[in-house]
Amino acid sequence: MTSASSSSPAPLPAPREVRLRLAGPTPHGRTARRIDGAWWPRSDDLAEELTGLLGVLPRDWGRISSVLVHGETWPDCPAQLVVAGQAVHVGHNDSPSAPHTVCLLAPGRGRYDLLVVPPSTAAAEAGRLMERAVAQDG
């Protein structure tokens, strides 16, 4: 007679919560926003952090096919990621005016720009920066 072990496998760790704030819809008659939200990654591991970020974006943004990051902020940039079975191109945008942003491109849907709060930022300061980024007047 064979008996089953009473111990079950250890549960998988819960995915880390993505620290993201998105701006609300643009009021009628106003021009498009320059910043669509703010993202506070937990580490400098771009591949891991982007995978988490892309997994929680609103469905109405469409499928993100390309991501542009600043080369000085993210020097270890993979050329491509696979997220939910889809290839996502990752490239550098070295504009001096946008060192702390990430640009997400969704064909047929648009471009979304997120302020990136550095991972080492203190929680209170990160919260202020994120709230200011999504405020009506940015």
PDB file of C-alpha atoms in Angstrom:
ATOM      1  CA  MET A   1       0.000   0.000   0.000  1.00  0.00           C
ATOM      2  CA  THR A   2       1.312   3.430  -0.901  1.00  0.00           C
ATOM      3  CA  SER A   3       0.490   6.500   1.126  1.00  0.00           C
ATOM      4  CA  ALA A   4       0.503  10.028  -0.160  1.00  0.00           C
ATOM      5  CA  SER A   5       2.725  12.518   1.553  1.00  0.00           C
ATOM      6  CA  SER A   6       0.848  14.934   3.757  1.00  0.00           C
ATOM      7  CA  SER A   7       3.136  17.793   2.886  1.00  0.00           C
ATOM      8  CA  SER A   8       2.107  19.823  -0.141  1.00  0.00           C
ATOM      9  CA  PRO A   9       4.541  21.716  -2.343  1.00  0.00           C
ATOM     10  CA  ALA A  10       5.492  25.169  -1.163  1.00  0.00           C
ATOM     11  CA  PRO A  11       3.255  27.852  -2.672  1.00  0.00           C
ATOM     12  CA  LEU A  12       4.741  30.011  -5.379  1.00  0.00           C
ATOM     13  CA  PRO A  13       5.670  33.494  -4.224  1.00  0.00           C
ATOM     14  CA  ALA A  14       3.109  36.142  -5.030  1.00  0.00           C
ATOM     15  CA  PRO A  15       4.126  38.478  -7.845  1.00  0.00           C
ATOM     16  CA  ARG A  16       5.447  41.778  -6.620  1.00  0.00           C
ATOM     17  CA  GLU A  17       2.974  44.597  -6.837  1.00  0.00           C
ATOM     18  CA  VAL A  18       3.793  47.016  -9.620  1.00  0.00           C
ATOM     19  CA  ARG A  19       4.007  50.574  -8.332  1.00  0.00           C
ATOM     20  CA  LEU A  20       2.176  52.482 -11.041  1.00  0.00           C
ATOM     21  CA  ARG A  21      -0.126  55.494 -11.136  1.00  0.00           C
ATOM     22  CA  LEU A  22      -1.922  56.443 -14.319  1.00  0.00           C
ATOM     23  CA  ALA A  23      -3.385  59.808 -15.213  1.00  0.00           C
ATOM     24  CA  GLY A  24      -7.122  59.987 -15.719  1.00  0.00           C
ATOM     25  CA  PRO A  25      -8.692  60.752 -19.080  1.00  0.00           C
ATOM     26  CA  THR A  26      -7.850  64.083 -20.649  1.00  0.00           C
ATOM     27  CA  PRO A  27     -10.731  66.521 -20.115  1.00  0.00           C
ATOM     28  CA  HIS A  28     -12.659  67.488 -23.259  1.00  0.00           C
ATOM     29  CA  GLY A  29     -11.056  70.384 -25.068  1.00  0.00           C
ATOM     30  CA  ARG A  30      -7.614  69.966 -23.499  1.00  0.00           C
ATOM     31  CA  THR A  31      -4.539  68.890 -25.355  1.00  0.00           C
ATOM     32  CA  ALA A  32      -3.032  65.463 -24.766  1.00  0.00           C
ATOM     33  CA  ARG A  33      -0.889  64.960 -21.700  1.00  0.00           C
ATOM     34  CA  ARG A  34       2.867  64.931 -21.868  1.00  0.00           C
ATOM     35  CA  ILE A  35       3.027  62.245 -19.161  1.00  0.00           C
ATOM     36  CA  ASP A  36       0.453  59.448 -18.976  1.00  0.00           C
ATOM     37  CA  GLY A  37       1.498  58.115 -15.604  1.00  0.00           C
ATOM     38  CA  ALA A  38       4.306  57.371 -13.194  1.00  0.00           C
ATOM     39  CA  TRP A  39       6.121  54.109 -12.519  1.00  0.00           C
ATOM     40  CA  TRP A  40       8.342  53.333  -9.538  1.00  0.00           C
ATOM     41  CA  PRO A  41      10.269  50.134 -10.291  1.00  0.00           C
ATOM     42  CA  ARG A  42      11.628  48.127  -7.367  1.00  0.00           C
ATOM     43  CA  SER A  43      15.056  47.457  -8.911  1.00  0.00           C
ATOM     44  CA  ASP A  44      17.399  48.281 -11.776  1.00  0.00           C
ATOM     45  CA  ASP A  45      16.649  44.906 -13.438  1.00  0.00           C
ATOM     46  CA  LEU A  46      14.919  46.276 -16.529  1.00  0.00           C
ATOM     47  CA  ALA A  47      13.858  42.895 -17.929  1.00  0.00           C
ATOM     48  CA  GLU A  48      12.108  41.879 -14.703  1.00  0.00           C
ATOM     49  CA  GLU A  49      10.604  45.292 -14.035  1.00  0.00           C
ATOM     50  CA  LEU A  50       9.281  45.817 -17.580  1.00  0.00           C
ATOM     51  CA  THR A  51       7.712  42.369 -17.614  1.00  0.00           C
ATOM     52  CA  GLY A  52       5.762  43.267 -14.475  1.00  0.00           C
ATOM     53  CA  LEU A  53       4.825  46.710 -15.782  1.00  0.00           C
ATOM     54  CA  LEU A  54       3.567  45.482 -19.156  1.00  0.00           C
ATOM     55  CA  GLY A  55       1.460  42.874 -17.407  1.00  0.00           C
ATOM     56  CA  VAL A  56      -0.637  45.435 -15.519  1.00  0.00           C
ATOM     57  CA  LEU A  57      -1.283  48.129 -18.121  1.00  0.00           C
ATOM     58  CA  PRO A  58      -4.897  48.922 -19.054  1.00  0.00           C
ATOM     59  CA  ARG A  59      -6.304  46.713 -21.820  1.00  0.00           C
ATOM     60  CA  ASP A  60      -7.473  49.767 -23.754  1.00  0.00           C
ATOM     61  CA  TRP A  61      -3.834  50.777 -24.262  1.00  0.00           C
ATOM     62  CA  GLY A  62      -3.540  47.793 -26.600  1.00  0.00           C
ATOM     63  CA  ARG A  63      -0.592  45.456 -26.977  1.00  0.00           C
ATOM     64  CA  ILE A  64       2.682  47.236 -26.323  1.00  0.00           C
ATOM     65  CA  SER A  65       5.078  46.216 -29.099  1.00  0.00           C
ATOM     66  CA  SER A  66       8.000  48.522 -28.306  1.00  0.00           C
ATOM     67  CA  VAL A  67       9.469  50.199 -25.261  1.00  0.00           C
ATOM     68  CA  LEU A  68      11.997  53.026 -25.346  1.00  0.00           C
ATOM     69  CA  VAL A  69      14.131  53.674 -22.279  1.00  0.00           C
ATOM     70  CA  HIS A  70      16.900  56.162 -21.584  1.00  0.00           C
ATOM     71  CA  GLY A  71      20.330  54.584 -22.058  1.00  0.00           C
ATOM     72  CA  GLU A  72      22.000  56.288 -19.098  1.00  0.00           C
ATOM     73  CA  THR A  73      19.166  55.352 -16.760  1.00  0.00           C
ATOM     74  CA  TRP A  74      18.964  51.747 -18.033  1.00  0.00           C
ATOM     75  CA  PRO A  75      22.400  50.803 -19.463  1.00  0.00           C
ATOM     76  CA  ASP A  76      21.651  47.054 -19.276  1.00  0.00           C
ATOM     77  CA  CYS A  77      18.829  47.072 -21.788  1.00  0.00           C
ATOM     78  CA  PRO A  78      17.721  43.804 -23.421  1.00  0.00           C
ATOM     79  CA  ALA A  79      16.943  44.114 -27.130  1.00  0.00           C
ATOM     80  CA  GLN A  80      13.737  42.135 -26.725  1.00  0.00           C
ATOM     81  CA  LEU A  81      11.469  40.682 -24.043  1.00  0.00           C
ATOM     82  CA  VAL A  82       8.763  38.076 -24.291  1.00  0.00           C
ATOM     83  CA  VAL A  83       5.693  39.120 -22.312  1.00  0.00           C
ATOM     84  CA  ALA A  84       2.601  36.901 -22.280  1.00  0.00           C
ATOM     85  CA  GLY A  85       3.958  35.037 -25.295  1.00  0.00           C
ATOM     86  CA  GLN A  86       4.475  38.235 -27.315  1.00  0.00           C
ATOM     87  CA  ALA A  87       7.804  39.733 -28.362  1.00  0.00           C
ATOM     88  CA  VAL A  88       8.370  43.307 -27.183  1.00  0.00           C
ATOM     89  CA  HIS A  89      11.206  45.311 -28.742  1.00  0.00           C
ATOM     90  CA  VAL A  90      13.238  47.352 -26.242  1.00  0.00           C
ATOM     91  CA  GLY A  91      15.370  50.234 -27.453  1.00  0.00           C
ATOM     92  CA  HIS A  92      17.151  53.342 -26.264  1.00  0.00           C
ATOM     93  CA  ASN A  93      15.833  56.875 -26.480  1.00  0.00           C
ATOM     94  CA  ASP A  94      18.714  59.041 -25.345  1.00  0.00           C
ATOM     95  CA  SER A  95      16.938  62.381 -25.465  1.00  0.00           C
ATOM     96  CA  PRO A  96      18.474  64.688 -22.858  1.00  0.00           C
ATOM     97  CA  SER A  97      15.004  66.044 -22.119  1.00  0.00           C
ATOM     98  CA  ALA A  98      13.634  62.654 -21.008  1.00  0.00           C
ATOM     99  CA  PRO A  99      16.171  60.776 -18.857  1.00  0.00           C
ATOM    100  CA  HIS A 100      13.531  59.668 -16.361  1.00  0.00           C
ATOM    101  CA  THR A 101      10.819  58.480 -18.712  1.00  0.00           C
ATOM    102  CA  VAL A 102       9.869  55.287 -20.483  1.00  0.00           C
ATOM    103  CA  CYS A 103       7.928  55.374 -23.752  1.00  0.00           C
ATOM    104  CA  LEU A 104       5.483  52.564 -24.555  1.00  0.00           C
ATOM    105  CA  LEU A 105       4.310  52.130 -28.158  1.00  0.00           C
ATOM    106  CA  ALA A 106       1.138  50.279 -29.127  1.00  0.00           C
ATOM    107  CA  PRO A 107       0.502  50.043 -32.899  1.00  0.00           C
ATOM    108  CA  GLY A 108      -2.822  51.581 -33.840  1.00  0.00           C
ATOM    109  CA  ARG A 109      -3.420  52.792 -30.277  1.00  0.00           C
ATOM    110  CA  GLY A 110      -0.724  55.317 -29.548  1.00  0.00           C
ATOM    111  CA  ARG A 111       2.219  56.267 -27.450  1.00  0.00           C
ATOM    112  CA  TYR A 112       2.266  56.350 -23.665  1.00  0.00           C
ATOM    113  CA  ASP A 113       4.953  58.116 -21.658  1.00  0.00           C
ATOM    114  CA  LEU A 114       5.573  57.275 -18.020  1.00  0.00           C
ATOM    115  CA  LEU A 115       7.712  59.152 -15.540  1.00  0.00           C
ATOM    116  CA  VAL A 116      10.172  56.705 -13.976  1.00  0.00           C
ATOM    117  CA  VAL A 117      10.857  57.286 -10.289  1.00  0.00           C
ATOM    118  CA  PRO A 118      14.295  55.817  -9.479  1.00  0.00           C
ATOM    119  CA  PRO A 119      14.065  52.579  -7.446  1.00  0.00           C
ATOM    120  CA  SER A 120      16.177  53.994  -4.608  1.00  0.00           C
ATOM    121  CA  THR A 121      13.793  56.918  -3.993  1.00  0.00           C
ATOM    122  CA  ALA A 122      12.324  57.080  -0.479  1.00  0.00           C
ATOM    123  CA  ALA A 123       8.653  56.055  -0.312  1.00  0.00           C
ATOM    124  CA  ALA A 124       7.315  59.463   0.729  1.00  0.00           C
ATOM    125  CA  GLU A 125       9.200  61.282  -2.033  1.00  0.00           C
ATOM    126  CA  ALA A 126       8.244  58.650  -4.624  1.00  0.00           C
ATOM    127  CA  GLY A 127       4.592  59.064  -3.675  1.00  0.00           C
ATOM    128  CA  ARG A 128       4.801  62.838  -4.099  1.00  0.00           C
ATOM    129  CA  LEU A 129       6.527  62.527  -7.475  1.00  0.00           C
ATOM    130  CA  MET A 130       3.992  60.010  -8.726  1.00  0.00           C
ATOM    131  CA  GLU A 131       1.010  62.078  -7.591  1.00  0.00           C
ATOM    132  CA  ARG A 132       2.438  65.228  -9.155  1.00  0.00           C
ATOM    133  CA  ALA A 133       3.043  63.394 -12.450  1.00  0.00           C
ATOM    134  CA  VAL A 134      -0.602  62.334 -12.742  1.00  0.00           C
ATOM    135  CA  ALA A 135      -2.110  65.583 -11.469  1.00  0.00           C
ATOM    136  CA  GLN A 136      -4.325  67.414 -13.949  1.00  0.00           C
ATOM    137  CA  ASP A 137      -1.698  70.029 -14.758  1.00  0.00           C
ATOM    138  CA  GLY A 138       1.268  67.607 -14.495  1.00  0.00           C
TER     139      GLY A 138
END
